């Protein structure tokens, strides 16, 4: 999986790797010994890395992937699943309280105003499957395998994992995926609209970077507004809030809004009559 990109690593993480190059951030879940299953620490680090990529004005596209070629992510780490959630090493866990914080990461990916691309080799299973569903695009290697396991292992994701999947592949197929817990190969996943393209494993990063470069040539504000618009339809009021915030940001950038701000600071009447009443 070589792309020729010279990634620069940064951040102090144990469970993930954060790298950037050429306007792209690459976030890798680095727990190959458990097929990149996530524990609370993994999720805290992923949230930190996604925030770093969001705040970095050089970064225009984010790639989420898993270490090695066996798995993108196999979901919540079942070995540290307690009675009410996942037990980490943090203060909350020391009080005997589990966590279900992958939902925060899902929301973060949806709200992040830059395209997030899942680069999937091997298994995208359970909560790992939901993560790729939440990403804007998915580039799959020919060895990728997709599926949900919830009803088999005593869990389910009734949020994005259920209805965003249904929006992506249709209601009947989403029910099949959840009720039967089968695994689907890369080509089958592409045929049902679950992934954007399938490439040979050795070309996975090269192809993903090519898609990222193509997006980086496009207007960042247009991509931001399109992501917000597409998500607003399914995120309801929360999606509209994000989209409305973007509209406010664009308005702040206009001379018309700046006239209001300047008039207040200069203690004068704002001259809004200078601006057209647009049709
Ligand atoms: C991926 C599978 C099919 C691969 O099978 P294969 O190739 O036979 O490999 P294995 O020998 O099974 O695995 C290799 C090693 O990796 C360990 N491992 C794999 N997956 C996990 C995992 N999820 N947790 C912990 N360890 C894992 C194996 O145990 C093995 O190591 P050794 O040899 O040392 O035992 C197969 O591995 C598989 O089916 N894995 C489990 C997939 C699964 O059921 N995942 C969990 C599904 N549930 C969730 O993800 C929870 C969702 C969730 O997080 C959530 C949802 C909604 C609301 C809140 C939450 C929340 O919890 O936060």
Coordinates of C-alpha atoms and ligand atoms in Angstrom, one line a residue:
X1 CA 0.0 0.0 0.0
X2 CA 2.5 2.7 -1.1
X3 CA 1.5 6.0 -2.6
X4 CA 4.8 7.8 -2.7
X5 CA 3.4 10.5 -0.3
X6 CA 5.9 11.7 2.3
X7 CA 3.7 11.6 5.4
X8 CA 4.8 13.8 8.4
X9 CA 3.9 12.2 11.7
X10 CA 2.9 14.3 14.7
X11 CA 1.1 14.1 18.0
X12 CA 1.7 11.8 21.0
X13 CA -0.6 8.9 20.6
X14 CA -0.6 5.2 21.6
X15 CA -3.6 3.8 19.7
X16 CA -3.5 5.9 16.5
X17 CA -1.1 7.5 14.1
X18 CA -1.6 11.0 12.8
X19 CA 0.1 12.1 9.7
X20 CA -0.2 15.0 7.2
X21 CA 1.2 15.7 3.7
X22 CA 0.1 17.8 0.7
X23 CA -3.1 19.1 2.3
X24 CA -4.2 15.6 3.4
X25 CA -4.4 14.3 7.0
X26 CA -4.2 10.5 7.4
X27 CA -5.5 9.1 10.7
X28 CA -4.7 5.4 11.3
X29 CA -6.2 3.2 14.0
X30 CA -3.1 1.3 15.2
X31 CA -4.3 -1.8 17.1
X32 CA -3.7 -4.5 14.4
X33 CA -3.4 -7.2 17.1
X34 CA -7.2 -6.8 17.6
X35 CA -8.1 -6.0 14.0
X36 CA -8.0 -2.3 15.0
X37 CA -10.9 -2.6 17.4
X38 CA -11.3 0.6 19.4
X39 CA -11.2 1.1 23.2
X40 CA -12.0 4.4 25.0
X41 CA -8.4 5.6 24.6
X42 CA -8.5 5.0 20.9
X43 CA -11.7 7.1 20.6
X44 CA -10.2 9.9 22.7
X45 CA -7.2 10.0 20.4
X46 CA -9.3 9.8 17.3
X47 CA -11.3 12.8 18.5
X48 CA -8.1 14.7 19.2
X49 CA -6.7 13.9 15.8
X50 CA -9.9 14.8 13.9
X51 CA -9.9 18.1 15.8
X52 CA -6.3 18.8 14.8
X53 CA -7.2 18.1 11.2
X54 CA -10.2 20.3 11.4
X55 CA -8.2 23.2 12.9
X56 CA -5.3 22.9 10.4
X57 CA -6.1 25.3 7.6
X58 CA -3.6 23.5 5.4
X59 CA -5.7 20.3 5.6
X60 CA -8.5 19.9 3.0
X61 CA -9.2 16.2 3.1
X62 CA -8.9 13.6 5.9
X63 CA -8.3 9.9 5.4
X64 CA -9.4 7.4 8.1
X65 CA -7.8 4.0 7.9
X66 CA -6.6 1.0 9.9
X67 CA -3.0 -0.3 10.4
X68 CA -2.0 -3.2 8.2
X69 CA -4.0 -4.9 5.5
X70 CA -6.1 -7.2 7.6
X71 CA -8.6 -4.7 9.0
X72 CA -9.9 -1.1 8.8
X73 CA -11.6 -1.6 12.2
X74 CA -13.5 -4.4 13.9
X75 CA -15.6 -2.1 16.2
X76 CA -15.7 -1.9 20.0
X77 CA -13.0 -3.9 21.8
X78 CA -15.1 -6.8 23.1
X79 CA -12.3 -7.8 25.5
X80 CA -12.8 -4.7 27.6
X81 CA -16.5 -4.5 27.3
X82 CA -18.0 -4.2 30.8
X83 CA -21.6 -4.4 32.1
X84 CA -22.6 -1.0 30.7
X85 CA -20.0 0.0 28.1
X86 CA -16.3 -0.1 27.4
X87 CA -13.9 0.1 30.3
X88 CA -10.9 2.3 29.8
X89 CA -8.0 3.3 32.1
X90 CA -9.5 6.7 32.8
X91 CA -11.1 8.1 36.0
X92 CA -14.6 7.3 34.8
X93 CA -13.7 3.6 34.4
X94 CA -12.0 3.6 37.8
X95 CA -15.4 4.4 39.2
X96 CA -16.7 1.2 37.5
X97 CA -18.6 3.1 34.8
X98 CA -18.3 2.1 31.2
X99 CA -18.3 4.3 28.1
X100 CA -20.2 4.3 24.8
X101 CA -18.3 7.2 23.2
X102 CA -18.0 6.1 19.6
X103 CA -21.2 8.0 19.0
X104 CA -19.3 11.3 19.7
X105 CA -16.8 10.4 17.0
X106 CA -19.5 9.6 14.5
X107 CA -21.1 13.0 15.1
X108 CA -17.6 14.6 14.8
X109 CA -17.0 13.0 11.4
X110 CA -20.5 14.2 10.2
X111 CA -20.0 17.7 11.4
X112 CA -16.4 18.1 10.3
X113 CA -16.6 20.6 7.4
X114 CA -14.0 18.8 5.3
X115 CA -14.4 15.5 3.3
X116 CA -13.5 12.4 5.3
X117 CA -12.5 9.4 3.2
X118 CA -12.5 5.8 4.7
X119 CA -9.7 3.8 3.2
X120 CA -10.6 0.2 3.8
X121 CA -8.4 -2.8 3.6
X122 CA -9.7 -6.0 5.2
X123 CA -12.5 -6.0 7.8
X124 CA -14.8 -3.1 8.4
X125 CA -17.0 -4.9 10.9
X126 CA -19.5 -3.9 13.7
X127 CA -18.7 -0.4 15.0
X128 CA -15.9 -0.2 12.5
X129 CA -18.4 -0.7 9.7
X130 CA -20.5 2.2 11.1
X131 CA -17.4 4.4 11.1
X132 CA -16.9 3.9 7.3
X133 CA -20.7 4.5 6.8
X134 CA -20.3 7.9 8.6
X135 CA -17.4 8.9 6.3
X136 CA -18.2 10.9 3.2
X137 CA -16.5 8.4 0.8
X138 CA -15.2 4.9 1.0
X139 CA -12.3 3.5 -1.1
X140 CA -12.1 -0.2 -0.7
X141 CA -9.3 -2.7 -1.4
X142 CA -10.3 -5.9 -3.1
X143 CA -9.7 -7.8 0.2
X144 CA -12.2 -5.6 2.1
X145 CA -15.1 -7.3 4.0
X146 CA -18.1 -5.4 5.3
X147 CA -20.7 -6.3 7.9
X148 CA -22.5 -5.7 11.2
X149 CA -22.3 -8.2 14.0
X150 CA -24.5 -6.6 16.7
X151 CA -27.3 -9.2 17.1
X152 CA -24.6 -11.9 17.2
X153 CA -22.4 -10.3 19.9
X154 CA -25.1 -8.6 22.0
X155 CA -25.0 -5.0 20.7
X156 CA -26.6 -2.8 18.1
X157 CA -26.3 0.8 16.7
X158 CA -29.7 2.2 16.3
X159 CA -28.3 5.6 15.3
X160 CA -26.2 6.3 12.2
X161 CA -25.4 2.6 12.1
X162 CA -29.0 1.8 11.3
X163 CA -30.6 4.7 9.5
X164 CA -27.6 6.2 7.7
X165 CA -26.9 2.7 6.5
X166 CA -30.5 2.4 5.3
X167 CA -30.1 5.7 3.5
X168 CA -27.0 4.5 1.8
X169 CA -28.0 1.0 0.7
X170 CA -31.8 1.1 1.0
X171 CA -34.1 -0.2 3.8
X172 CA -34.4 -3.9 2.7
X173 CA -30.6 -4.3 2.3
X174 CA -29.9 -2.5 5.7
X175 CA -32.3 -4.8 7.4
X176 CA -30.6 -7.8 5.8
X177 CA -27.2 -6.5 6.9
X178 CA -28.3 -6.1 10.5
X179 CA -30.6 -9.1 10.9
X180 CA -28.4 -11.7 9.3
X181 CA -25.0 -10.4 10.3
X182 CA -23.4 -11.7 7.0
X183 CA -20.2 -10.4 5.6
X184 CA -20.0 -8.8 2.1
X185 CA -17.0 -8.6 -0.2
X186 CA -15.7 -5.4 -1.8
X187 CA -17.4 -5.9 -5.1
X188 CA -20.8 -6.7 -3.5
X189 CA -20.4 -3.6 -1.3
X190 CA -19.8 -1.5 -4.4
X191 CA -22.8 -3.0 -6.2
X192 CA -25.0 -2.0 -3.3
X193 CA -23.6 1.6 -3.2
X194 CA -21.8 1.0 0.1
X195 CA -18.4 2.0 -1.3
X196 CA -17.3 4.4 -4.0
X197 CA -14.7 2.2 -5.7
X198 CA -12.7 -1.0 -5.3
X199 CA -9.0 -1.2 -6.2
X200 CA -6.3 -3.9 -5.8
X201 CA -4.9 -3.8 -2.2
X202 CA -1.5 -2.7 -3.4
X203 CA -3.0 0.4 -5.0
X204 CA -5.3 1.4 -2.1
X205 CA -3.4 4.3 -0.8
X206 CA -2.4 5.6 -4.2
X207 CA -6.0 5.6 -5.3
X208 CA -7.3 7.2 -2.1
X209 CA -4.7 9.9 -2.4
X210 CA -5.6 10.5 -6.0
X211 CA -9.3 11.0 -5.0
X212 CA -8.1 13.4 -2.2
X213 CA -6.0 15.4 -4.6
X214 CA -8.9 15.7 -7.0
X215 CA -11.0 17.1 -4.1
X216 CA -8.2 19.4 -3.1
X217 CA -8.4 21.1 -6.5
X218 CA -12.0 22.1 -5.8
X219 CA -13.4 25.1 -3.9
X220 CA -13.1 24.3 -0.1
X221 CA -16.2 26.4 0.7
X222 CA -18.2 24.7 -2.0
X223 CA -17.2 21.2 -0.6
X224 CA -18.0 22.4 2.9
X225 CA -21.5 23.6 1.9
X226 CA -22.2 20.5 0.0
X227 CA -21.2 18.2 2.9
X228 CA -23.4 20.3 5.2
X229 CA -26.3 20.3 2.7
X230 CA -26.2 16.5 2.1
X231 CA -26.0 15.8 5.8
X232 CA -28.7 18.4 6.8
X233 CA -31.3 16.3 5.0
X234 CA -30.7 13.3 7.3
X235 CA -29.5 15.0 10.4
X236 CA -32.7 17.1 10.9
X237 CA -32.4 20.1 13.2
X238 CA -28.8 19.3 14.2
X239 CA -27.9 19.2 10.5
X240 CA -29.7 22.5 9.8
X241 CA -27.9 24.1 12.8
X242 CA -24.6 23.2 11.2
X243 CA -25.7 24.4 7.8
X244 CA -27.2 27.6 9.3
X245 CA -23.8 28.2 11.0
X246 CA -22.1 28.0 7.7
X247 CA -24.6 30.5 6.2
X248 CA -23.7 32.9 9.1
X249 CA -20.0 32.4 8.4
X250 CA -20.5 33.3 4.7
X251 CA -22.6 36.3 5.7
X252 CA -19.9 37.5 8.1
X253 CA -17.5 37.4 5.2
X254 CA -19.7 39.8 3.2
X255 CA -19.3 43.6 3.0
X256 CA -22.9 43.9 4.0
X257 CA -22.4 42.2 7.4
X258 CA -19.2 44.0 7.9
X259 CA -21.0 47.3 7.4
X260 CA -23.3 46.4 10.4
X261 CA -20.3 45.6 12.6
X262 CA -18.3 48.7 11.5
X263 CA -21.3 51.0 12.1
X264 CA -21.7 49.6 15.6
X265 CA -18.1 50.2 16.4
X266 CA -18.1 53.7 14.8
X267 CA -21.3 54.6 16.6
X268 CA -23.1 55.6 13.4
X269 CA -26.2 54.5 11.5
X270 CA -25.4 51.4 9.2
X271 CA -25.6 52.2 5.5
X272 CA -27.4 49.1 4.4
X273 CA -29.1 51.0 1.5
X274 CA -25.8 50.5 -0.4
X275 CA -26.5 46.8 -0.8
X276 CA -28.9 45.3 -3.4
X277 CA -32.2 43.7 -2.5
X278 CA -31.3 40.6 -4.4
X279 CA -34.0 38.8 -6.5
Ligands
LIG1 C1 -13.4 -9.3 12.3 C2 -13.5 -10.8 12.4 C3 -14.7 -11.3 11.5 C4 -12.2 -11.4 11.9 O1 -12.1 -12.8 12.1 P1 -10.7 -13.6 11.9 O2 -10.0 -13.2 10.7 O3 -11.0 -15.0 12.2 O4 -9.8 -13.0 13.1 P2 -9.9 -13.2 14.7 O5 -9.1 -14.4 15.1 O6 -11.3 -13.3 15.1 O7 -9.3 -11.9 15.2 C5 -7.9 -11.6 15.3 C6 -7.6 -11.1 16.7 O8 -8.3 -9.9 16.9 C7 -9.2 -10.0 18.0 N1 -10.4 -9.2 17.7 C8 -11.1 -9.0 16.5 N2 -12.1 -8.2 16.7 C9 -12.1 -7.8 18.0 C10 -12.9 -6.9 18.7 N3 -13.9 -6.2 18.2 N4 -12.6 -6.7 20.0 C11 -11.6 -7.4 20.6 N5 -10.8 -8.2 19.9 C12 -11.0 -8.4 18.6 C13 -9.5 -11.5 18.1 O9 -10.0 -11.8 19.4 C14 -8.2 -12.1 17.8 O10 -7.3 -11.9 18.9 P3 -6.9 -13.3 19.8 O11 -6.4 -14.3 18.8 O12 -5.9 -12.7 20.7 O13 -8.2 -13.6 20.5 C15 -13.7 -11.3 13.9 O14 -12.5 -10.9 14.6 C16 -14.9 -10.6 14.5 O15 -16.0 -11.0 14.3 N6 -14.6 -9.7 15.5 C17 -15.6 -9.1 16.3 C18 -16.4 -8.1 15.6 C19 -17.4 -7.5 16.5 O16 -18.3 -8.1 16.9 N7 -17.2 -6.2 16.9 C20 -18.0 -5.5 17.9 C21 -19.4 -5.1 17.3 N8 -19.9 -4.1 18.3 C22 -19.4 -2.9 18.3 O17 -18.6 -2.5 17.5 C23 -20.1 -2.0 19.3 C24 -20.6 -0.8 18.6 C25 -20.4 0.4 19.4 O18 -19.3 0.7 19.7 C26 -21.6 1.3 19.7 C27 -22.7 1.3 18.9 C28 -23.8 2.1 19.3 C29 -23.8 2.8 20.4 C30 -22.6 2.8 21.2 C31 -21.6 2.0 20.9 C32 -20.4 2.0 21.7 O19 -20.2 0.8 22.2 O20 -19.7 3.0 21.9

